[in-house]
mmCIF file of C-alpha atoms in Angstrom:
data_model
loop_
_atom_site.group_PDB
_atom_site.id
_atom_site.type_symbol
_atom_site.label_atom_id
_atom_site.label_comp_id
_atom_site.label_asym_id
_atom_site.label_seq_id
_atom_site.Cartn_x
_atom_site.Cartn_y
_atom_site.Cartn_z
ATOM 1 C CA UNK A 104 25.007 -2.588 9.351
ATOM 2 C CA UNK A 105 25.613 -4.768 6.248
ATOM 3 C CA UNK A 106 23.330 -5.845 3.450
ATOM 4 C CA UNK A 107 22.182 -9.067 4.990
ATOM 5 C CA UNK A 108 21.412 -7.517 8.216
ATOM 6 C CA UNK A 109 19.116 -4.928 6.416
ATOM 7 C CA UNK A 110 17.493 -7.650 4.122
ATOM 8 C CA UNK A 111 16.707 -9.907 7.123
ATOM 9 C CA UNK A 112 15.296 -7.046 9.137
ATOM 10 C CA UNK A 113 12.998 -5.994 6.045
ATOM 11 C CA UNK A 114 11.944 -9.601 5.669
ATOM 12 C CA UNK A 115 11.088 -10.022 9.448
ATOM 13 C CA UNK A 116 9.030 -6.759 9.205
ATOM 14 C CA UNK A 117 5.359 -7.553 9.083
ATOM 15 C CA UNK A 118 2.629 -5.710 10.660
ATOM 16 C CA UNK A 119 0.140 -7.733 12.806
ATOM 17 C CA UNK A 120 -2.662 -5.727 14.439
ATOM 18 C CA UNK A 121 -4.772 -7.038 17.235
ATOM 19 C CA UNK A 122 -7.617 -7.787 14.730
ATOM 20 C CA UNK A 123 -5.643 -9.624 12.093
ATOM 21 C CA UNK A 124 -5.151 -13.585 11.766
ATOM 22 C CA UNK A 125 -1.506 -14.569 10.885
ATOM 23 C CA UNK A 126 -0.574 -17.903 9.512
ATOM 24 C CA UNK A 127 3.054 -18.881 9.004
ATOM 25 C CA UNK A 128 3.550 -21.940 6.697
ATOM 26 C CA UNK A 129 6.572 -23.515 5.380
ATOM 27 C CA UNK A 130 6.612 -21.755 2.238
ATOM 28 C CA UNK A 131 4.637 -18.638 2.712
ATOM 29 C CA UNK A 132 3.083 -16.230 5.410
ATOM 30 C CA UNK A 133 -0.627 -15.235 4.986
ATOM 31 C CA UNK A 134 -2.200 -12.452 7.175
ATOM 32 C CA UNK A 135 -5.983 -11.730 7.141
ATOM 33 C CA UNK A 136 -6.645 -8.003 7.910
ATOM 34 C CA UNK A 137 -10.067 -6.559 8.310
ATOM 35 C CA UNK A 138 -9.780 -5.056 5.016
ATOM 36 C CA UNK A 139 -7.491 -7.298 3.021
ATOM 37 C CA UNK A 140 -5.569 -10.626 2.815
ATOM 38 C CA UNK A 141 -1.841 -10.468 2.244
ATOM 39 C CA UNK A 142 0.809 -12.847 1.368
ATOM 40 C CA UNK A 143 3.722 -11.371 3.160
ATOM 41 C CA UNK A 144 6.412 -13.548 1.681
ATOM 42 C CA UNK A 145 6.581 -16.656 -0.337
ATOM 43 C CA UNK A 146 9.433 -19.132 -1.144
ATOM 44 C CA UNK A 147 8.208 -22.440 -2.540
ATOM 45 C CA UNK A 148 9.350 -25.478 -4.485
ATOM 46 C CA UNK A 149 5.675 -26.497 -5.087
ATOM 47 C CA UNK A 150 4.167 -25.267 -8.326
ATOM 48 C CA UNK A 151 3.013 -21.693 -7.650
ATOM 49 C CA UNK A 152 -0.253 -22.370 -9.230
ATOM 50 C CA UNK A 153 -1.134 -24.725 -6.546
ATOM 51 C CA UNK A 154 -0.004 -22.119 -3.856
ATOM 52 C CA UNK A 155 -2.347 -19.482 -5.475
ATOM 53 C CA UNK A 156 -5.197 -21.801 -5.344
ATOM 54 C CA UNK A 157 -4.480 -22.742 -1.731
ATOM 55 C CA UNK A 158 -4.152 -19.048 -0.908
ATOM 56 C CA UNK A 159 -7.404 -18.070 -2.708
ATOM 57 C CA UNK A 160 -9.231 -20.846 -0.876
ATOM 58 C CA UNK A 161 -7.940 -19.700 2.428
ATOM 59 C CA UNK A 162 -8.872 -15.964 1.597
ATOM 60 C CA UNK A 163 -12.469 -16.923 0.572
ATOM 61 C CA UNK A 164 -15.024 -15.506 2.648
ATOM 62 C CA UNK A 165 -12.779 -12.560 3.870
ATOM 63 C CA UNK A 166 -12.427 -9.112 2.361
ATOM 64 C CA UNK A 167 -12.163 -9.234 -1.392
ATOM 65 C CA UNK A 168 -8.633 -7.835 -1.748
ATOM 66 C CA UNK A 169 -5.840 -10.281 -2.134
ATOM 67 C CA UNK A 170 -2.254 -8.871 -2.083
ATOM 68 C CA UNK A 171 0.907 -10.646 -2.762
ATOM 69 C CA UNK A 172 4.305 -9.291 -1.904
ATOM 70 C CA UNK A 173 7.196 -10.080 -4.108
ATOM 71 C CA UNK A 174 10.971 -9.362 -3.120
ATOM 72 C CA UNK A 175 14.467 -10.440 -4.015
ATOM 73 C CA UNK A 176 14.040 -13.410 -1.804
ATOM 74 C CA UNK A 177 10.743 -14.751 -3.352
ATOM 75 C CA UNK A 178 10.957 -18.155 -5.070
ATOM 76 C CA UNK A 179 10.165 -19.094 -7.889
ATOM 77 C CA UNK A 180 12.042 -16.365 -9.507
ATOM 78 C CA UNK A 181 9.238 -15.878 -11.882
ATOM 79 C CA UNK A 182 6.493 -15.290 -9.240
ATOM 80 C CA UNK A 183 5.495 -11.958 -10.489
ATOM 81 C CA UNK A 184 4.873 -13.203 -14.114
ATOM 82 C CA UNK A 185 2.958 -16.181 -12.710
ATOM 83 C CA UNK A 186 0.744 -13.889 -10.631
ATOM 84 C CA UNK A 187 0.061 -11.634 -13.460
ATOM 85 C CA UNK A 188 -0.907 -14.589 -15.631
ATOM 86 C CA UNK A 189 -3.602 -15.412 -12.885
ATOM 87 C CA UNK A 190 -4.997 -11.936 -12.754
ATOM 88 C CA UNK A 191 -2.917 -10.036 -10.284
ATOM 89 C CA UNK A 192 -1.942 -6.548 -11.081
ATOM 90 C CA UNK A 193 1.091 -4.649 -9.779
ATOM 91 C CA UNK A 194 -0.354 -1.865 -7.456
ATOM 92 C CA UNK A 195 2.670 -0.604 -5.364
ATOM 93 C CA UNK A 196 6.511 -0.608 -5.581
ATOM 94 C CA UNK A 197 8.606 0.318 -2.387
ATOM 95 C CA UNK A 198 12.200 0.627 -1.943
ATOM 96 C CA UNK A 199 13.982 -0.852 1.127
ATOM 97 C CA UNK A 200 16.273 1.767 2.489
ATOM 98 C CA UNK A 201 18.422 1.887 5.566
ATOM 99 C CA UNK A 202 20.694 4.384 7.393
ATOM 100 C CA UNK A 203 23.212 3.921 10.213
ATOM 101 C CA UNK A 204 22.260 6.051 13.390
ATOM 102 C CA UNK A 205 25.293 7.634 14.916
ATOM 103 C CA UNK A 206 24.645 10.965 16.538
ATOM 104 C CA UNK A 207 21.710 13.454 16.687
ATOM 105 C CA UNK A 208 23.970 16.191 15.563
ATOM 106 C CA UNK A 209 24.858 14.176 12.342
ATOM 107 C CA UNK A 210 21.411 13.516 11.816
ATOM 108 C CA UNK A 211 20.130 17.115 11.815
ATOM 109 C CA UNK A 212 23.006 18.169 9.541
ATOM 110 C CA UNK A 213 22.020 15.331 7.155
ATOM 111 C CA UNK A 214 18.324 16.216 7.157
ATOM 112 C CA UNK A 215 17.988 19.965 8.054
ATOM 113 C CA UNK A 216 14.380 19.910 9.404
ATOM 114 C CA UNK A 217 12.836 23.368 8.678
ATOM 115 C CA UNK A 218 11.975 25.483 11.593
ATOM 116 C CA UNK A 219 8.531 26.263 10.474
ATOM 117 C CA UNK A 220 7.419 22.791 10.891
ATOM 118 C CA UNK A 221 6.786 21.809 14.412
ATOM 119 C CA UNK A 222 6.845 17.892 15.346
ATOM 120 C CA UNK A 223 4.993 16.601 18.412
ATOM 121 C CA UNK A 224 4.021 13.232 19.551
ATOM 122 C CA UNK A 225 0.761 11.679 18.913
ATOM 123 C CA UNK A 226 0.105 10.111 22.213
ATOM 124 C CA UNK A 227 -3.549 10.458 22.977
ATOM 125 C CA UNK A 228 -6.538 8.853 21.534
ATOM 126 C CA UNK A 229 -7.572 11.992 19.689
ATOM 127 C CA UNK A 230 -4.099 12.738 18.485
ATOM 128 C CA UNK A 231 -3.636 8.939 17.213
ATOM 129 C CA UNK A 232 -7.110 9.260 15.493
ATOM 130 C CA UNK A 233 -5.924 12.391 13.559
ATOM 131 C CA UNK A 234 -2.805 10.682 12.581
ATOM 132 C CA UNK A 235 -4.823 7.578 11.361
ATOM 133 C CA UNK A 236 -7.100 10.153 9.218
ATOM 134 C CA UNK A 237 -3.966 11.760 7.545
ATOM 135 C CA UNK A 238 -2.594 8.238 6.690
ATOM 136 C CA UNK A 239 -5.894 7.231 5.282
ATOM 137 C CA UNK A 240 -6.252 10.143 3.136
ATOM 138 C CA UNK A 241 -2.731 10.082 1.836
ATOM 139 C CA UNK A 242 -2.378 6.411 1.320
ATOM 140 C CA UNK A 243 -5.952 5.805 0.291
ATOM 141 C CA UNK A 244 -6.586 2.988 2.777
ATOM 142 C CA UNK A 245 -8.987 2.495 5.638
ATOM 143 C CA UNK A 246 -8.588 4.523 8.832
ATOM 144 C CA UNK A 247 -7.411 2.684 12.046
ATOM 145 C CA UNK A 248 -10.316 0.469 13.407
ATOM 146 C CA UNK A 249 -11.359 0.771 16.987
ATOM 147 C CA UNK A 250 -9.208 -2.339 18.126
ATOM 148 C CA UNK A 251 -6.204 -0.846 16.398
ATOM 149 C CA UNK A 252 -6.862 2.627 18.008
ATOM 150 C CA UNK A 253 -7.198 1.241 21.372
ATOM 151 C CA UNK A 254 -3.873 -0.895 21.125
ATOM 152 C CA UNK A 255 -1.912 2.179 20.071
ATOM 153 C CA UNK A 256 -3.497 4.377 23.060
ATOM 154 C CA UNK A 257 -2.711 1.587 25.554
ATOM 155 C CA UNK A 258 0.778 1.322 24.353
ATOM 156 C CA UNK A 259 1.201 5.303 24.342
ATOM 157 C CA UNK A 260 -0.195 5.564 27.745
ATOM 158 C CA UNK A 261 2.322 3.004 29.334
ATOM 159 C CA UNK A 262 5.397 4.591 27.821
ATOM 160 C CA UNK A 263 4.883 8.286 27.213
ATOM 161 C CA UNK A 264 8.406 9.388 28.357
ATOM 162 C CA UNK A 265 10.352 6.882 26.146
ATOM 163 C CA UNK A 266 8.240 4.521 23.977
ATOM 164 C CA UNK A 267 9.530 1.777 21.700
ATOM 165 C CA UNK A 268 6.785 2.502 19.279
ATOM 166 C CA UNK A 269 4.642 5.474 18.533
ATOM 167 C CA UNK A 270 3.720 8.256 16.114
ATOM 168 C CA UNK A 271 4.437 11.852 15.552
ATOM 169 C CA UNK A 272 2.246 14.614 13.970
ATOM 170 C CA UNK A 273 3.801 17.510 11.867
ATOM 171 C CA UNK A 274 2.184 20.930 12.299
ATOM 172 C CA UNK A 275 2.594 23.758 9.770
ATOM 173 C CA UNK A 276 1.087 27.012 11.158
ATOM 174 C CA UNK A 277 -0.347 25.079 14.108
ATOM 175 C CA UNK A 278 -2.236 22.753 11.716
ATOM 176 C CA UNK A 279 -1.637 19.068 11.340
ATOM 177 C CA UNK A 280 -0.330 18.382 7.995
ATOM 178 C CA UNK A 281 1.710 15.083 8.480
ATOM 179 C CA UNK A 282 1.995 11.950 10.605
ATOM 180 C CA UNK A 283 4.488 9.137 10.692
ATOM 181 C CA UNK A 284 5.350 6.155 13.038
ATOM 182 C CA UNK A 285 8.225 4.165 14.465
ATOM 183 C CA UNK A 286 8.838 0.967 16.215
ATOM 184 C CA UNK A 287 11.918 -0.254 17.969
ATOM 185 C CA UNK A 288 12.625 -4.093 17.251
ATOM 186 C CA UNK A 289 15.860 -5.764 18.019
ATOM 187 C CA UNK A 290 17.922 -2.614 17.842
ATOM 188 C CA UNK A 291 16.514 -1.582 14.554
ATOM 189 C CA UNK A 292 14.308 1.495 13.980
ATOM 190 C CA UNK A 293 11.374 0.708 11.804
ATOM 191 C CA UNK A 294 10.086 3.643 10.146
ATOM 192 C CA UNK A 295 6.413 3.660 8.795
ATOM 193 C CA UNK A 296 3.197 5.587 7.860
ATOM 194 C CA UNK A 297 5.147 8.728 6.665
ATOM 195 C CA UNK A 298 2.367 10.691 5.239
ATOM 196 C CA UNK A 299 2.127 14.413 4.342
ATOM 197 C CA UNK A 300 -1.135 16.028 2.990
ATOM 198 C CA UNK A 301 -0.949 17.107 -0.528
ATOM 199 C CA UNK A 302 -1.484 20.760 0.172
ATOM 200 C CA UNK A 303 1.679 20.860 2.552
ATOM 201 C CA UNK A 304 4.102 19.027 0.268
ATOM 202 C CA UNK A 305 7.378 20.626 -0.565
ATOM 203 C CA UNK A 306 7.716 22.410 2.978
ATOM 204 C CA UNK A 307 9.872 19.922 4.613
ATOM 205 C CA UNK A 308 7.234 18.082 6.912
ATOM 206 C CA UNK A 309 8.480 14.712 5.845
ATOM 207 C CA UNK A 310 12.027 15.489 6.534
ATOM 208 C CA UNK A 311 10.968 16.917 10.051
ATOM 209 C CA UNK A 312 9.135 13.699 10.772
ATOM 210 C CA UNK A 313 12.059 11.725 9.501
ATOM 211 C CA UNK A 314 14.607 13.437 11.674
ATOM 212 C CA UNK A 315 12.217 13.153 14.946
ATOM 213 C CA UNK A 316 11.726 9.601 14.655
ATOM 214 C CA UNK A 317 15.479 8.925 13.916
ATOM 215 C CA UNK A 318 16.349 11.036 16.948
ATOM 216 C CA UNK A 319 14.138 8.927 19.073
ATOM 217 C CA UNK A 320 15.789 5.847 17.577
ATOM 218 C CA UNK A 321 19.288 7.151 18.611
ATOM 219 C CA UNK A 322 17.837 7.881 22.327
ATOM 220 C CA UNK A 323 16.620 4.343 22.427
ATOM 221 C CA UNK A 324 19.963 2.783 21.021
ATOM 222 C CA UNK A 325 18.941 1.736 17.646
ATOM 223 C CA UNK A 326 21.883 0.819 15.403
ATOM 224 C CA UNK A 327 20.139 1.678 12.073
ATOM 225 C CA UNK A 328 16.850 3.031 10.579
ATOM 226 C CA UNK A 329 14.795 0.923 8.167
ATOM 227 C CA UNK A 330 12.111 2.105 5.961
ATOM 228 C CA UNK A 331 10.125 0.940 2.901
ATOM 229 C CA UNK A 332 9.484 4.126 0.775
ATOM 230 C CA UNK A 333 7.440 4.579 -2.216
ATOM 231 C CA UNK A 334 9.562 4.833 -5.242
ATOM 232 C CA UNK A 335 7.924 8.028 -6.537
ATOM 233 C CA UNK A 336 7.522 10.066 -3.371
ATOM 234 C CA UNK A 337 9.455 9.301 -0.192
ATOM 235 C CA UNK A 338 12.436 7.084 -1.582
ATOM 236 C CA UNK A 339 14.085 10.126 -3.312
ATOM 237 C CA UNK A 340 13.806 12.281 0.079
ATOM 238 C CA UNK A 341 15.167 9.289 2.027
ATOM 239 C CA UNK A 342 18.273 8.981 -0.285
ATOM 240 C CA UNK A 343 19.009 12.599 0.077
ATOM 241 C CA UNK A 344 18.905 12.181 3.839
ATOM 242 C CA UNK A 345 21.517 9.495 3.801
ATOM 243 C CA UNK A 346 19.606 6.415 3.390
ATOM 244 C CA UNK A 347 20.973 3.684 1.029
ATOM 245 C CA UNK A 348 18.720 1.514 -1.164
ATOM 246 C CA UNK A 349 18.862 -2.237 -0.687
ATOM 247 C CA UNK A 350 16.509 -3.378 -3.468
ATOM 248 C CA UNK A 351 12.604 -3.150 -4.064
ATOM 249 C CA UNK A 352 9.421 -4.908 -2.886
ATOM 250 C CA UNK A 353 6.490 -5.051 -5.211
ATOM 251 C CA UNK A 354 2.667 -5.629 -4.302
ATOM 252 C CA UNK A 355 0.514 -7.562 -6.572
ATOM 253 C CA UNK A 356 -3.247 -7.353 -5.999
ATOM 254 C CA UNK A 357 -6.273 -9.269 -7.236
ATOM 255 C CA UNK A 358 -9.988 -8.832 -6.074
ATOM 256 C CA UNK A 359 -11.633 -12.044 -5.255
ATOM 257 C CA UNK A 360 -15.154 -13.198 -6.149
ATOM 258 C CA UNK A 361 -16.465 -14.265 -2.623
#
């Protein structure tokens, strides 16, 4: 695992659910989700003002939230400043972190998952719905749509024994308190949706979910784990668990007048 591998894997990581529209242009990628429109990356030699106007036009008539991700690879270098001049606000900062995956024994030694937390697969429609509700509460976003739940349920049903993508639920005293997902892509274990209810934080649920997913990645032959962690919550936990930071990604947002 080297820096360029990690940064390329991070750049390639875009979530496209079945009910989204995805458009890859020469100088940006635009995804229209049921609840928002996102510029996933942009690298343009055109005046950014022209690109912003083009994106706004394409997003008109959709949900009124337009997001624009800015990373170390974004061009022009002053994209964030120009977005702010056009009314965008910084709403989220995540750290790109990665960790080599060697053995499950090394993993457990580094993460020390607590015994009071029980981690189980979320592989039925009811459990996937529950995981989605936890995500929605923690991240303040919409719960999974019926199409998204159906896709996850179908995937889980096809590969229950050794899935390449899936979710786990964390239980404290037999009550679900956390949820997290993973996806195997080209030998990289992508970790996403790590959420723990506020009432259960500080008990090790996040670490337990992290250990379970990384162990699954090792069993599937992943070379390294990749995650985009919020700077104020999960990123410090991830660094303590042996993850290395490879930079930040920032999300700027604007509400459109449709």
